């Protein structure tokens, strides 16, 4: 399994499992749990969730899936901006820990910017880290101006990741934000790497994938996996889809294929507003 180094030097899998919108249906619950457990078996040990997903149901499902296997998983969760005050962050983290059935979260993120000052959230993250409730902390959906503001604050440079919308059709971060993060060795966690399945229906990507003997999802994920310092977290709810997605690791794209994708899905030529879903 390819890995990406956090600023601390710890290496985490470059391929993880997103848990957005899982745990919402009793009909699919058993398959979703089996999928997460299979991911652990196959080395996709990073699992991304958040208190917002299903009002905590996603965290509860993840907790059930990793029961008895907690030490195999690298858990990522997020605090909502309206909960990101010092007191609110501490309380939100306790609720997430309870739902996840664990004593620690490996990476805890601010889900997006809200009205609470960054300094207050960082102070809470530091308190949680010192208490052993979280191991690393970072952010999600912060643009370059936000990151510069965060970075200047006390302990702001301890940011371990920025989780961002990034895929072949959402390349805006490559102009300025991604280079800035790379200079500081802050990984990007790419969410919605196949654009909520819309890329699977993209004719241009479909033609590319067919010519190169792979599935469209595999081509889109392999492109992200070719980027330095990028962790890809496709939503995972079915075992067969998980195995198909993991095929992206088995056949990396070569330089000619990457150049072809650049022609089909050009990188940005100027600064872009931050994309979010």
GROMACS .gro file of C-alpha atoms in nm:
model
  277
    1UNK     CA    1   0.000   0.000   0.000
    2UNK     CA    2   0.137   0.343  -0.097
    3UNK     CA    3   0.179   0.576   0.199
    4UNK     CA    4   0.190   0.951   0.262
    5UNK     CA    5   0.395   1.109   0.540
    6UNK     CA    6   0.229   1.343   0.787
    7UNK     CA    7   0.434   1.645   0.903
    8UNK     CA    8   0.527   1.441   1.212
    9UNK     CA    9   0.689   1.180   0.989
   10UNK     CA   10   0.423   0.917   1.058
   11UNK     CA   11   0.318   0.737   0.742
   12UNK     CA   12  -0.049   0.671   0.665
   13UNK     CA   13  -0.210   0.486   0.373
   14UNK     CA   14  -0.252   0.698   0.060
   15UNK     CA   15  -0.576   0.509  -0.006
   16UNK     CA   16  -0.844   0.534   0.260
   17UNK     CA   17  -1.217   0.481   0.293
   18UNK     CA   18  -1.466   0.765   0.313
   19UNK     CA   19  -1.767   0.706   0.536
   20UNK     CA   20  -1.989   0.992   0.422
   21UNK     CA   21  -2.355   0.892   0.397
   22UNK     CA   22  -2.306   0.539   0.528
   23UNK     CA   23  -2.499   0.412   0.827
   24UNK     CA   24  -2.817   0.587   0.712
   25UNK     CA   25  -3.002   0.272   0.602
   26UNK     CA   26  -3.063  -0.050   0.794
   27UNK     CA   27  -3.087  -0.231   0.459
   28UNK     CA   28  -2.726  -0.152   0.366
   29UNK     CA   29  -2.569  -0.151   0.713
   30UNK     CA   30  -2.433  -0.508   0.709
   31UNK     CA   31  -2.270  -0.459   0.369
   32UNK     CA   32  -2.119  -0.126   0.474
   33UNK     CA   33  -1.967  -0.282   0.786
   34UNK     CA   34  -1.834  -0.575   0.584
   35UNK     CA   35  -1.681  -0.330   0.336
   36UNK     CA   36  -1.495  -0.135   0.604
   37UNK     CA   37  -1.365  -0.459   0.755
   38UNK     CA   38  -1.251  -0.581   0.413
   39UNK     CA   39  -1.071  -0.250   0.366
   40UNK     CA   40  -0.876  -0.312   0.685
   41UNK     CA   41  -0.790  -0.661   0.557
   42UNK     CA   42  -0.664  -0.517   0.226
   43UNK     CA   43  -0.456  -0.236   0.378
   44UNK     CA   44  -0.692   0.060   0.333
   45UNK     CA   45  -0.667   0.132   0.703
   46UNK     CA   46  -0.748   0.504   0.697
   47UNK     CA   47  -1.121   0.562   0.762
   48UNK     CA   48  -1.266   0.912   0.729
   49UNK     CA   49  -1.587   1.016   0.902
   50UNK     CA   50  -1.735   1.319   1.081
   51UNK     CA   51  -1.987   1.409   1.349
   52UNK     CA   52  -2.201   1.567   1.075
   53UNK     CA   53  -2.238   1.251   0.865
   54UNK     CA   54  -2.584   1.114   0.938
   55UNK     CA   55  -2.591   1.311   1.265
   56UNK     CA   56  -2.338   1.068   1.410
   57UNK     CA   57  -2.468   0.750   1.247
   58UNK     CA   58  -2.157   0.722   1.030
   59UNK     CA   59  -1.931   0.733   1.337
   60UNK     CA   60  -2.147   0.471   1.507
   61UNK     CA   61  -2.121   0.239   1.208
   62UNK     CA   62  -1.743   0.288   1.187
   63UNK     CA   63  -1.718   0.211   1.558
   64UNK     CA   64  -1.906  -0.114   1.506
   65UNK     CA   65  -1.695  -0.205   1.201
   66UNK     CA   66  -1.363  -0.164   1.382
   67UNK     CA   67  -1.469  -0.325   1.709
   68UNK     CA   68  -1.187  -0.553   1.817
   69UNK     CA   69  -0.962  -0.408   1.545
   70UNK     CA   70  -0.914  -0.049   1.663
   71UNK     CA   71  -0.535  -0.062   1.648
   72UNK     CA   72  -0.548  -0.157   1.278
   73UNK     CA   73  -0.732   0.160   1.179
   74UNK     CA   74  -0.623   0.521   1.135
   75UNK     CA   75  -0.939   0.713   1.228
   76UNK     CA   76  -1.017   1.060   1.094
   77UNK     CA   77  -1.316   1.259   1.217
   78UNK     CA   78  -1.426   1.622   1.211
   79UNK     CA   79  -1.584   1.882   1.434
   80UNK     CA   80  -1.854   2.107   1.292
   81UNK     CA   81  -1.765   2.479   1.284
   82UNK     CA   82  -2.058   2.568   1.510
   83UNK     CA   83  -1.911   2.330   1.770
   84UNK     CA   84  -1.553   2.451   1.728
   85UNK     CA   85  -1.526   2.676   2.035
   86UNK     CA   86  -1.285   2.560   2.303
   87UNK     CA   87  -1.558   2.406   2.519
   88UNK     CA   88  -1.765   2.293   2.220
   89UNK     CA   89  -1.471   2.113   2.056
   90UNK     CA   90  -1.392   1.922   2.374
   91UNK     CA   91  -1.755   1.814   2.408
   92UNK     CA   92  -1.791   1.725   2.039
   93UNK     CA   93  -1.478   1.511   2.054
   94UNK     CA   94  -1.612   1.320   2.356
   95UNK     CA   95  -1.933   1.246   2.167
   96UNK     CA   96  -1.738   1.126   1.864
   97UNK     CA   97  -1.516   0.904   2.079
   98UNK     CA   98  -1.823   0.746   2.234
   99UNK     CA   99  -1.983   0.679   1.895
  100UNK     CA  100  -1.656   0.542   1.756
  101UNK     CA  101  -1.609   0.322   2.065
  102UNK     CA  102  -1.251   0.434   2.107
  103UNK     CA  103  -1.034   0.635   2.343
  104UNK     CA  104  -0.860   0.832   2.067
  105UNK     CA  105  -0.903   0.981   1.720
  106UNK     CA  106  -0.590   0.968   1.507
  107UNK     CA  107  -0.663   1.285   1.308
  108UNK     CA  108  -0.926   1.540   1.413
  109UNK     CA  109  -1.022   1.814   1.166
  110UNK     CA  110  -1.214   2.139   1.167
  111UNK     CA  111  -1.479   2.058   0.904
  112UNK     CA  112  -1.487   2.406   0.750
  113UNK     CA  113  -1.446   2.764   0.863
  114UNK     CA  114  -1.721   2.912   1.078
  115UNK     CA  115  -1.753   3.210   1.311
  116UNK     CA  116  -1.535   3.072   1.593
  117UNK     CA  117  -1.183   3.220   1.584
  118UNK     CA  118  -0.922   2.972   1.463
  119UNK     CA  119  -0.711   3.036   1.774
  120UNK     CA  120  -0.988   2.902   1.998
  121UNK     CA  121  -1.022   2.581   1.794
  122UNK     CA  122  -0.646   2.527   1.793
  123UNK     CA  123  -0.636   2.576   2.169
  124UNK     CA  124  -0.901   2.304   2.205
  125UNK     CA  125  -0.715   2.073   1.967
  126UNK     CA  126  -0.399   2.116   2.172
  127UNK     CA  127  -0.586   2.036   2.493
  128UNK     CA  128  -0.730   1.720   2.334
  129UNK     CA  129  -0.388   1.619   2.208
  130UNK     CA  130  -0.228   1.664   2.550
  131UNK     CA  131  -0.508   1.458   2.703
  132UNK     CA  132  -0.444   1.177   2.455
  133UNK     CA  133  -0.792   1.209   2.302
  134UNK     CA  134  -0.651   1.295   1.958
  135UNK     CA  135  -0.310   1.223   1.806
  136UNK     CA  136  -0.299   1.483   1.525
  137UNK     CA  137  -0.520   1.771   1.418
  138UNK     CA  138  -0.584   1.962   1.099
  139UNK     CA  139  -0.845   2.131   0.884
  140UNK     CA  140  -1.086   2.076   0.598
  141UNK     CA  141  -1.212   2.309   0.324
  142UNK     CA  142  -0.970   2.591   0.407
  143UNK     CA  143  -0.848   2.802   0.115
  144UNK     CA  144  -0.508   2.966   0.085
  145UNK     CA  145  -0.601   3.282   0.275
  146UNK     CA  146  -0.753   3.074   0.555
  147UNK     CA  147  -0.445   2.851   0.570
  148UNK     CA  148  -0.209   3.147   0.594
  149UNK     CA  149  -0.418   3.287   0.879
  150UNK     CA  150  -0.428   2.949   1.057
  151UNK     CA  151  -0.054   2.895   1.007
  152UNK     CA  152   0.045   3.222   1.175
  153UNK     CA  153  -0.134   3.138   1.499
  154UNK     CA  154   0.023   2.970   1.800
  155UNK     CA  155   0.049   2.597   1.718
  156UNK     CA  156  -0.108   2.658   1.377
  157UNK     CA  157   0.194   2.508   1.203
  158UNK     CA  158   0.110   2.175   1.367
  159UNK     CA  159  -0.166   2.130   1.109
  160UNK     CA  160  -0.136   1.770   0.990
  161UNK     CA  161  -0.363   1.782   0.682
  162UNK     CA  162  -0.614   1.983   0.481
  163UNK     CA  163  -0.905   1.778   0.349
  164UNK     CA  164  -1.020   1.928   0.018
  165UNK     CA  165  -1.245   1.861  -0.279
  166UNK     CA  166  -0.994   1.743  -0.539
  167UNK     CA  167  -1.039   1.534  -0.851
  168UNK     CA  168  -0.989   1.552  -1.228
  169UNK     CA  169  -1.269   1.806  -1.267
  170UNK     CA  170  -1.181   2.005  -0.951
  171UNK     CA  171  -0.817   2.104  -0.994
  172UNK     CA  172  -0.834   2.463  -0.873
  173UNK     CA  173  -0.614   2.400  -0.567
  174UNK     CA  174  -0.321   2.319  -0.794
  175UNK     CA  175  -0.261   2.684  -0.882
  176UNK     CA  176  -0.164   2.813  -0.538
  177UNK     CA  177  -0.303   2.620  -0.239
  178UNK     CA  178  -0.152   2.280  -0.322
  179UNK     CA  179   0.201   2.418  -0.380
  180UNK     CA  180   0.177   2.615  -0.054
  181UNK     CA  181   0.077   2.302   0.137
  182UNK     CA  182   0.352   2.095  -0.026
  183UNK     CA  183   0.616   2.349   0.073
  184UNK     CA  184   0.510   2.293   0.433
  185UNK     CA  185   0.473   1.914   0.394
  186UNK     CA  186   0.101   1.926   0.476
  187UNK     CA  187  -0.083   1.643   0.296
  188UNK     CA  188  -0.407   1.692   0.109
  189UNK     CA  189  -0.690   1.448   0.175
  190UNK     CA  190  -0.887   1.438  -0.151
  191UNK     CA  191  -1.257   1.393  -0.085
  192UNK     CA  192  -1.512   1.312  -0.358
  193UNK     CA  193  -1.230   1.179  -0.580
  194UNK     CA  194  -1.480   1.058  -0.839
  195UNK     CA  195  -1.709   1.361  -0.797
  196UNK     CA  196  -1.988   1.171  -0.619
  197UNK     CA  197  -1.985   0.916  -0.906
  198UNK     CA  198  -2.039   1.183  -1.173
  199UNK     CA  199  -1.693   1.112  -1.316
  200UNK     CA  200  -1.804   0.755  -1.384
  201UNK     CA  201  -2.045   0.898  -1.641
  202UNK     CA  202  -1.796   1.140  -1.796
  203UNK     CA  203  -1.757   1.044  -2.162
  204UNK     CA  204  -1.400   1.175  -2.190
  205UNK     CA  205  -1.283   0.980  -1.887
  206UNK     CA  206  -1.477   0.675  -2.005
  207UNK     CA  207  -1.302   0.684  -2.343
  208UNK     CA  208  -0.962   0.723  -2.175
  209UNK     CA  209  -1.028   0.434  -1.937
  210UNK     CA  210  -1.148   0.205  -2.215
  211UNK     CA  211  -0.842   0.274  -2.431
  212UNK     CA  212  -0.612   0.197  -2.139
  213UNK     CA  213  -0.796  -0.111  -2.016
  214UNK     CA  214  -0.923   0.007  -1.681
  215UNK     CA  215  -1.242   0.124  -1.515
  216UNK     CA  216  -1.317   0.501  -1.507
  217UNK     CA  217  -1.299   0.504  -1.125
  218UNK     CA  218  -0.960   0.334  -1.136
  219UNK     CA  219  -0.829   0.594  -1.380
  220UNK     CA  220  -0.957   0.884  -1.167
  221UNK     CA  221  -0.816   0.737  -0.846
  222UNK     CA  222  -0.482   0.642  -1.006
  223UNK     CA  223  -0.445   1.002  -1.122
  224UNK     CA  224  -0.484   1.127  -0.765
  225UNK     CA  225  -0.254   0.856  -0.631
  226UNK     CA  226   0.016   0.980  -0.870
  227UNK     CA  227   0.020   1.320  -0.695
  228UNK     CA  228   0.274   1.375  -0.420
  229UNK     CA  229   0.135   1.420  -0.070
  230UNK     CA  230  -0.224   1.328  -0.160
  231UNK     CA  231  -0.444   1.084   0.033
  232UNK     CA  232  -0.751   0.967  -0.157
  233UNK     CA  233  -1.068   0.875   0.036
  234UNK     CA  234  -1.342   0.746  -0.195
  235UNK     CA  235  -1.673   0.676  -0.025
  236UNK     CA  236  -1.694   0.303   0.037
  237UNK     CA  237  -2.015   0.112   0.092
  238UNK     CA  238  -1.990  -0.207  -0.115
  239UNK     CA  239  -1.719  -0.471  -0.113
  240UNK     CA  240  -1.712  -0.514  -0.490
  241UNK     CA  241  -1.670  -0.140  -0.544
  242UNK     CA  242  -1.394  -0.129  -0.283
  243UNK     CA  243  -1.203  -0.404  -0.461
  244UNK     CA  244  -1.252  -0.229  -0.796
  245UNK     CA  245  -1.126   0.101  -0.652
  246UNK     CA  246  -0.822  -0.066  -0.499
  247UNK     CA  247  -0.727  -0.177  -0.850
  248UNK     CA  248  -0.604   0.179  -0.901
  249UNK     CA  249  -0.306   0.092  -0.681
  250UNK     CA  250  -0.213  -0.210  -0.889
  251UNK     CA  251  -0.170  -0.024  -1.218
  252UNK     CA  252  -0.022   0.324  -1.175
  253UNK     CA  253  -0.056   0.566  -1.466
  254UNK     CA  254   0.259   0.626  -1.669
  255UNK     CA  255   0.389   0.968  -1.777
  256UNK     CA  256   0.217   0.954  -2.117
  257UNK     CA  257  -0.118   0.867  -1.959
  258UNK     CA  258  -0.083   1.147  -1.704
  259UNK     CA  259  -0.002   1.393  -1.984
  260UNK     CA  260  -0.309   1.275  -2.173
  261UNK     CA  261  -0.530   1.337  -1.871
  262UNK     CA  262  -0.381   1.686  -1.841
  263UNK     CA  263  -0.496   1.754  -2.196
  264UNK     CA  264  -0.844   1.616  -2.127
  265UNK     CA  265  -0.882   1.782  -1.786
  266UNK     CA  266  -0.649   2.086  -1.794
  267UNK     CA  267  -0.495   2.226  -1.474
  268UNK     CA  268  -0.595   2.580  -1.371
  269UNK     CA  269  -0.428   2.875  -1.541
  270UNK     CA  270  -0.521   3.126  -1.270
  271UNK     CA  271  -0.634   3.135  -0.906
  272UNK     CA  272  -0.974   2.973  -0.847
  273UNK     CA  273  -1.228   3.002  -0.564
  274UNK     CA  274  -1.213   2.697  -0.339
  275UNK     CA  275  -1.453   2.425  -0.450
  276UNK     CA  276  -1.662   2.257  -0.180
  277UNK     CA  277  -1.943   2.003  -0.167
   0.00000   0.00000   0.00000
